[in-house]
mmCIF file of C-alpha atoms in Angstrom:
data_model
loop_
_atom_site.group_PDB
_atom_site.id
_atom_site.type_symbol
_atom_site.label_atom_id
_atom_site.label_comp_id
_atom_site.label_asym_id
_atom_site.label_seq_id
_atom_site.Cartn_x
_atom_site.Cartn_y
_atom_site.Cartn_z
ATOM 1 C CA MET A 1 -19.554 29.352 -11.247
ATOM 2 C CA HIS A 2 -19.390 25.697 -10.252
ATOM 3 C CA THR A 3 -20.188 23.156 -12.975
ATOM 4 C CA THR A 4 -21.264 19.603 -12.344
ATOM 5 C CA SER A 5 -20.519 16.644 -14.528
ATOM 6 C CA ASP A 6 -24.147 16.855 -15.710
ATOM 7 C CA ASP A 7 -23.338 20.220 -17.307
ATOM 8 C CA ASN A 8 -20.720 18.586 -19.525
ATOM 9 C CA PRO A 9 -22.435 16.562 -22.268
ATOM 10 C CA ARG A 10 -19.288 14.427 -22.720
ATOM 11 C CA SER A 11 -19.708 13.002 -19.215
ATOM 12 C CA ARG A 12 -23.307 11.910 -19.798
ATOM 13 C CA PRO A 13 -24.099 8.212 -20.242
ATOM 14 C CA ASP A 14 -24.790 7.070 -23.796
ATOM 15 C CA GLU A 15 -28.477 6.521 -23.120
ATOM 16 C CA ALA A 16 -28.902 10.103 -21.837
ATOM 17 C CA ILE A 17 -27.217 11.438 -24.977
ATOM 18 C CA VAL A 18 -29.516 9.337 -27.173
ATOM 19 C CA ARG A 19 -32.565 10.676 -25.303
ATOM 20 C CA ALA A 20 -31.334 14.258 -25.748
ATOM 21 C CA ILE A 21 -30.837 13.709 -29.468
ATOM 22 C CA VAL A 22 -34.161 11.970 -30.048
ATOM 23 C CA LYS A 23 -36.461 13.832 -27.651
ATOM 24 C CA GLU A 24 -34.848 17.281 -27.559
ATOM 25 C CA GLY A 25 -33.458 17.408 -31.104
ATOM 26 C CA LYS A 26 -29.874 17.976 -29.931
ATOM 27 C CA SER A 27 -28.263 16.284 -32.913
ATOM 28 C CA ASP A 28 -24.979 18.075 -32.219
ATOM 29 C CA LEU A 29 -24.456 15.587 -29.357
ATOM 30 C CA TYR A 30 -24.182 12.742 -31.864
ATOM 31 C CA GLY A 31 -20.497 13.553 -32.300
ATOM 32 C CA ILE A 32 -19.920 12.429 -28.703
ATOM 33 C CA LEU A 33 -21.252 8.962 -29.499
ATOM 34 C CA TYR A 34 -19.173 8.888 -32.678
ATOM 35 C CA ASP A 35 -16.034 9.844 -30.744
ATOM 36 C CA ARG A 36 -16.713 7.181 -28.120
ATOM 37 C CA TYR A 37 -17.321 4.297 -30.486
ATOM 38 C CA SER A 38 -15.884 4.947 -33.956
ATOM 39 C CA ASN A 39 -12.565 3.214 -33.222
ATOM 40 C CA LYS A 40 -14.302 0.118 -31.837
ATOM 41 C CA VAL A 41 -16.663 -0.001 -34.807
ATOM 42 C CA TYR A 42 -13.686 0.402 -37.144
ATOM 43 C CA ARG A 43 -11.884 -2.528 -35.496
ATOM 44 C CA LYS A 44 -14.946 -4.713 -35.952
ATOM 45 C CA CYS A 45 -15.244 -3.684 -39.607
ATOM 46 C CA ILE A 46 -11.566 -4.260 -40.360
ATOM 47 C CA SER A 47 -11.809 -7.741 -38.816
ATOM 48 C CA PHE A 48 -14.400 -8.574 -41.461
ATOM 49 C CA VAL A 49 -13.053 -6.845 -44.592
ATOM 50 C CA LYS A 50 -9.260 -6.559 -44.070
ATOM 51 C CA ASP A 51 -9.207 -3.350 -46.133
ATOM 52 C CA GLU A 52 -8.675 -0.043 -44.322
ATOM 53 C CA SER A 53 -10.483 2.200 -46.793
ATOM 54 C CA VAL A 54 -13.466 -0.155 -47.076
ATOM 55 C CA ALA A 55 -13.600 -0.419 -43.265
ATOM 56 C CA GLN A 56 -13.523 3.394 -42.937
ATOM 57 C CA ASP A 57 -16.377 3.688 -45.437
ATOM 58 C CA MET A 58 -18.313 1.057 -43.520
ATOM 59 C CA VAL A 59 -17.860 3.011 -40.270
ATOM 60 C CA GLN A 60 -19.362 6.101 -41.893
ATOM 61 C CA ASP A 61 -22.266 4.076 -43.295
ATOM 62 C CA ILE A 62 -22.893 2.410 -39.933
ATOM 63 C CA PHE A 63 -22.936 5.708 -38.047
ATOM 64 C CA LEU A 64 -25.305 7.210 -40.615
ATOM 65 C CA LYS A 65 -27.595 4.220 -40.225
ATOM 66 C CA VAL A 66 -27.403 4.467 -36.423
ATOM 67 C CA PHE A 67 -28.190 8.181 -36.517
ATOM 68 C CA PHE A 68 -31.322 7.610 -38.565
ATOM 69 C CA GLN A 69 -32.375 4.699 -36.354
ATOM 70 C CA LEU A 70 -31.720 6.329 -32.964
ATOM 71 C CA ALA A 71 -35.446 6.702 -32.337
ATOM 72 C CA LYS A 72 -35.696 2.895 -32.556
ATOM 73 C CA PHE A 73 -33.283 2.441 -29.638
ATOM 74 C CA LYS A 74 -35.560 1.223 -26.850
ATOM 75 C CA GLY A 75 -33.033 1.110 -24.032
ATOM 76 C CA ASN A 76 -33.620 -2.614 -23.396
ATOM 77 C CA SER A 77 -29.863 -3.075 -23.617
ATOM 78 C CA ARG A 78 -26.861 -0.797 -23.402
ATOM 79 C CA PHE A 79 -26.421 1.609 -26.309
ATOM 80 C CA SER A 80 -23.055 -0.016 -27.062
ATOM 81 C CA THR A 81 -24.722 -3.445 -27.369
ATOM 82 C CA TRP A 82 -27.285 -2.024 -29.781
ATOM 83 C CA LEU A 83 -24.572 -0.254 -31.795
ATOM 84 C CA TYR A 84 -22.407 -3.401 -31.969
ATOM 85 C CA ALA A 85 -25.371 -5.482 -33.123
ATOM 86 C CA ILE A 86 -25.993 -3.008 -35.951
ATOM 87 C CA THR A 87 -22.262 -3.077 -36.740
ATOM 88 C CA TYR A 88 -22.123 -6.866 -36.854
ATOM 89 C CA ASN A 89 -25.258 -7.087 -38.968
ATOM 90 C CA PHE A 90 -23.874 -4.474 -41.361
ATOM 91 C CA CYS A 91 -20.553 -6.318 -41.621
ATOM 92 C CA VAL A 92 -22.228 -9.673 -42.193
ATOM 93 C CA GLU A 93 -24.499 -8.184 -44.846
ATOM 94 C CA HIS A 94 -21.525 -6.527 -46.535
ATOM 95 C CA TYR A 95 -19.679 -9.850 -46.510
ATOM 96 C CA ARG A 96 -22.689 -11.692 -47.935
ATOM 97 C CA LYS A 97 -23.108 -9.162 -50.720
ATOM 98 C CA SER A 98 -19.424 -9.163 -51.593
ATOM 99 C CA SER A 99 -18.977 -12.924 -51.519
ATOM 100 C CA LYS A 100 -22.501 -14.008 -52.442
ATOM 101 C CA VAL A 101 -22.338 -16.721 -49.794
ATOM 102 C CA LYS A 102 -25.668 -18.396 -49.126
ATOM 103 C CA GLN A 103 -26.639 -18.637 -45.487
ATOM 104 C CA VAL A 104 -28.463 -21.615 -44.045
ATOM 105 C CA GLU A 105 -30.886 -20.964 -41.192
ATOM 106 C CA ILE A 106 -30.169 -23.132 -38.194
ATOM 107 C CA GLY A 107 -32.940 -24.777 -36.191
ATOM 108 C CA ASP A 108 -33.636 -24.141 -32.517
ATOM 109 C CA HIS A 109 -32.980 -27.629 -31.081
ATOM 110 C CA HIS A 110 -29.787 -28.265 -29.141
ATOM 111 C CA ASP A 111 -28.539 -29.871 -25.920
ATOM 112 C CA HIS A 112 -26.609 -27.197 -23.976
ATOM 113 C CA ALA A 113 -24.936 -29.480 -21.420
ATOM 114 C CA ASP A 114 -21.427 -28.989 -22.819
ATOM 115 C CA ASP A 115 -21.609 -25.218 -23.448
ATOM 116 C CA ASP A 116 -19.456 -24.255 -20.444
ATOM 117 C CA LEU A 117 -16.740 -26.730 -21.432
ATOM 118 C CA GLU A 118 -16.845 -25.392 -24.992
ATOM 119 C CA ASP A 119 -16.450 -21.837 -23.627
ATOM 120 C CA LEU A 120 -13.285 -22.830 -21.775
ATOM 121 C CA GLU A 121 -11.922 -24.633 -24.808
ATOM 122 C CA ILE A 122 -12.432 -21.600 -27.072
ATOM 123 C CA LEU A 123 -10.632 -19.381 -24.565
ATOM 124 C CA ARG A 124 -7.604 -21.709 -24.514
ATOM 125 C CA TYR A 125 -6.817 -21.401 -28.225
ATOM 126 C CA ARG A 126 -3.791 -19.354 -29.127
ATOM 127 C CA VAL A 127 -4.660 -15.859 -30.284
ATOM 128 C CA ASP A 128 -3.168 -16.425 -33.734
ATOM 129 C CA GLN A 129 -5.101 -19.687 -34.147
ATOM 130 C CA LEU A 130 -8.316 -18.041 -33.071
ATOM 131 C CA LYS A 131 -7.881 -15.084 -35.441
ATOM 132 C CA LEU A 132 -7.265 -17.406 -38.387
ATOM 133 C CA ALA A 133 -10.176 -19.626 -37.423
ATOM 134 C CA LEU A 134 -12.540 -16.657 -37.072
ATOM 135 C CA ASP A 135 -11.551 -15.486 -40.549
ATOM 136 C CA ARG A 136 -12.428 -18.903 -41.987
ATOM 137 C CA ILE A 137 -15.856 -19.439 -40.442
ATOM 138 C CA ASP A 138 -19.198 -18.074 -41.565
ATOM 139 C CA PRO A 139 -19.605 -14.338 -40.782
ATOM 140 C CA SER A 140 -22.795 -14.924 -38.795
ATOM 141 C CA GLU A 141 -20.943 -17.436 -36.587
ATOM 142 C CA LYS A 142 -18.056 -14.986 -36.200
ATOM 143 C CA LYS A 143 -20.540 -12.287 -35.220
ATOM 144 C CA LEU A 144 -22.008 -14.387 -32.421
ATOM 145 C CA LEU A 145 -18.619 -15.419 -31.058
ATOM 146 C CA LEU A 146 -17.333 -11.839 -31.070
ATOM 147 C CA MET A 147 -20.481 -10.588 -29.376
ATOM 148 C CA LYS A 148 -20.149 -13.227 -26.644
ATOM 149 C CA TYR A 149 -16.392 -13.338 -26.061
ATOM 150 C CA GLN A 150 -14.963 -10.042 -27.293
ATOM 151 C CA ASP A 151 -17.750 -7.687 -26.300
ATOM 152 C CA ASP A 152 -18.962 -9.751 -23.324
ATOM 153 C CA ILE A 153 -22.593 -9.398 -24.383
ATOM 154 C CA SER A 154 -24.934 -11.605 -22.375
ATOM 155 C CA ILE A 155 -27.106 -14.327 -23.894
ATOM 156 C CA LYS A 156 -30.156 -12.271 -22.907
ATOM 157 C CA GLU A 157 -28.858 -9.187 -24.728
ATOM 158 C CA ILE A 158 -27.958 -11.249 -27.800
ATOM 159 C CA MET A 159 -31.492 -12.681 -27.762
ATOM 160 C CA GLY A 160 -32.926 -9.165 -27.781
ATOM 161 C CA GLU A 161 -30.630 -7.832 -30.469
ATOM 162 C CA LEU A 162 -31.074 -10.794 -32.824
ATOM 163 C CA ASP A 163 -34.719 -11.377 -31.922
ATOM 164 C CA ILE A 164 -34.255 -15.107 -31.393
ATOM 165 C CA SER A 165 -34.891 -17.421 -28.438
ATOM 166 C CA GLU A 166 -32.379 -18.236 -25.714
ATOM 167 C CA SER A 167 -32.091 -21.813 -26.937
ATOM 168 C CA ALA A 168 -31.426 -20.560 -30.467
ATOM 169 C CA VAL A 169 -28.634 -18.276 -29.230
ATOM 170 C CA LYS A 170 -27.051 -21.076 -27.206
ATOM 171 C CA MET A 171 -27.367 -23.571 -30.038
ATOM 172 C CA ARG A 172 -25.858 -21.150 -32.573
ATOM 173 C CA LEU A 173 -23.015 -20.317 -30.209
ATOM 174 C CA SER A 174 -22.363 -24.018 -29.695
ATOM 175 C CA ARG A 175 -22.272 -24.667 -33.430
ATOM 176 C CA ALA A 176 -19.987 -21.678 -33.958
ATOM 177 C CA ARG A 177 -17.634 -22.931 -31.240
ATOM 178 C CA GLN A 178 -17.623 -26.386 -32.838
ATOM 179 C CA ARG A 179 -16.800 -24.840 -36.200
ATOM 180 C CA VAL A 180 -13.895 -22.866 -34.683
ATOM 181 C CA LYS A 181 -12.662 -26.064 -33.021
ATOM 182 C CA MET A 182 -12.709 -27.875 -36.367
ATOM 183 C CA VAL A 183 -10.871 -25.031 -38.120
ATOM 184 C CA VAL A 184 -8.235 -24.873 -35.363
ATOM 185 C CA GLN A 185 -7.688 -28.617 -35.718
ATOM 186 C CA GLU A 186 -7.276 -28.157 -39.478
ATOM 187 C CA LEU A 187 -4.788 -25.344 -38.859
ATOM 188 C CA GLU A 188 -2.805 -27.549 -36.469
ATOM 189 C CA LEU A 189 -2.629 -30.260 -39.149
ATOM 190 C CA GLU A 190 -1.376 -27.680 -41.662
ATOM 191 C CA GLU A 191 1.421 -26.717 -39.261
ATOM 192 C CA VAL A 192 2.707 -30.297 -39.055
#
């Protein structure tokens, strides 16, 4: 008997697996999504909390949350984008609860003329500088930068996941890049 790749659930795209779970009740397929993404989710969690056991607990909590919210996945973006947005939001919320840091909402007005130059500047920082800087900035800023540069999520997808306007995304990214730039400059002064 000849089998096609469609016969093997592991070869199905994420969105097809989600549909099978939600519409056909095939919850046993959820393990495939877990296997595909648990290491990436773990890496994102550990970058926020720096504690392996806490990060592992967070991964379990995130995947439970995702499982119960699968019916809310609309398919407007890739499943991975949706999962990473939930992961980032969970990590930021965990950070806020553990550090009791107050967040200030940023307005939607910004001139985006220098965004491309800022992108290039961020990419030129040494990896060690960037890691230290990301650990020192606000978690919501870190979330945006990681979504844009690490996960290569488009502005449009970020807009959809965060439910904010394009100008708000660009303005927040610009402010986050400026904050990283300031922290890197501080780090360079500390090295002298």
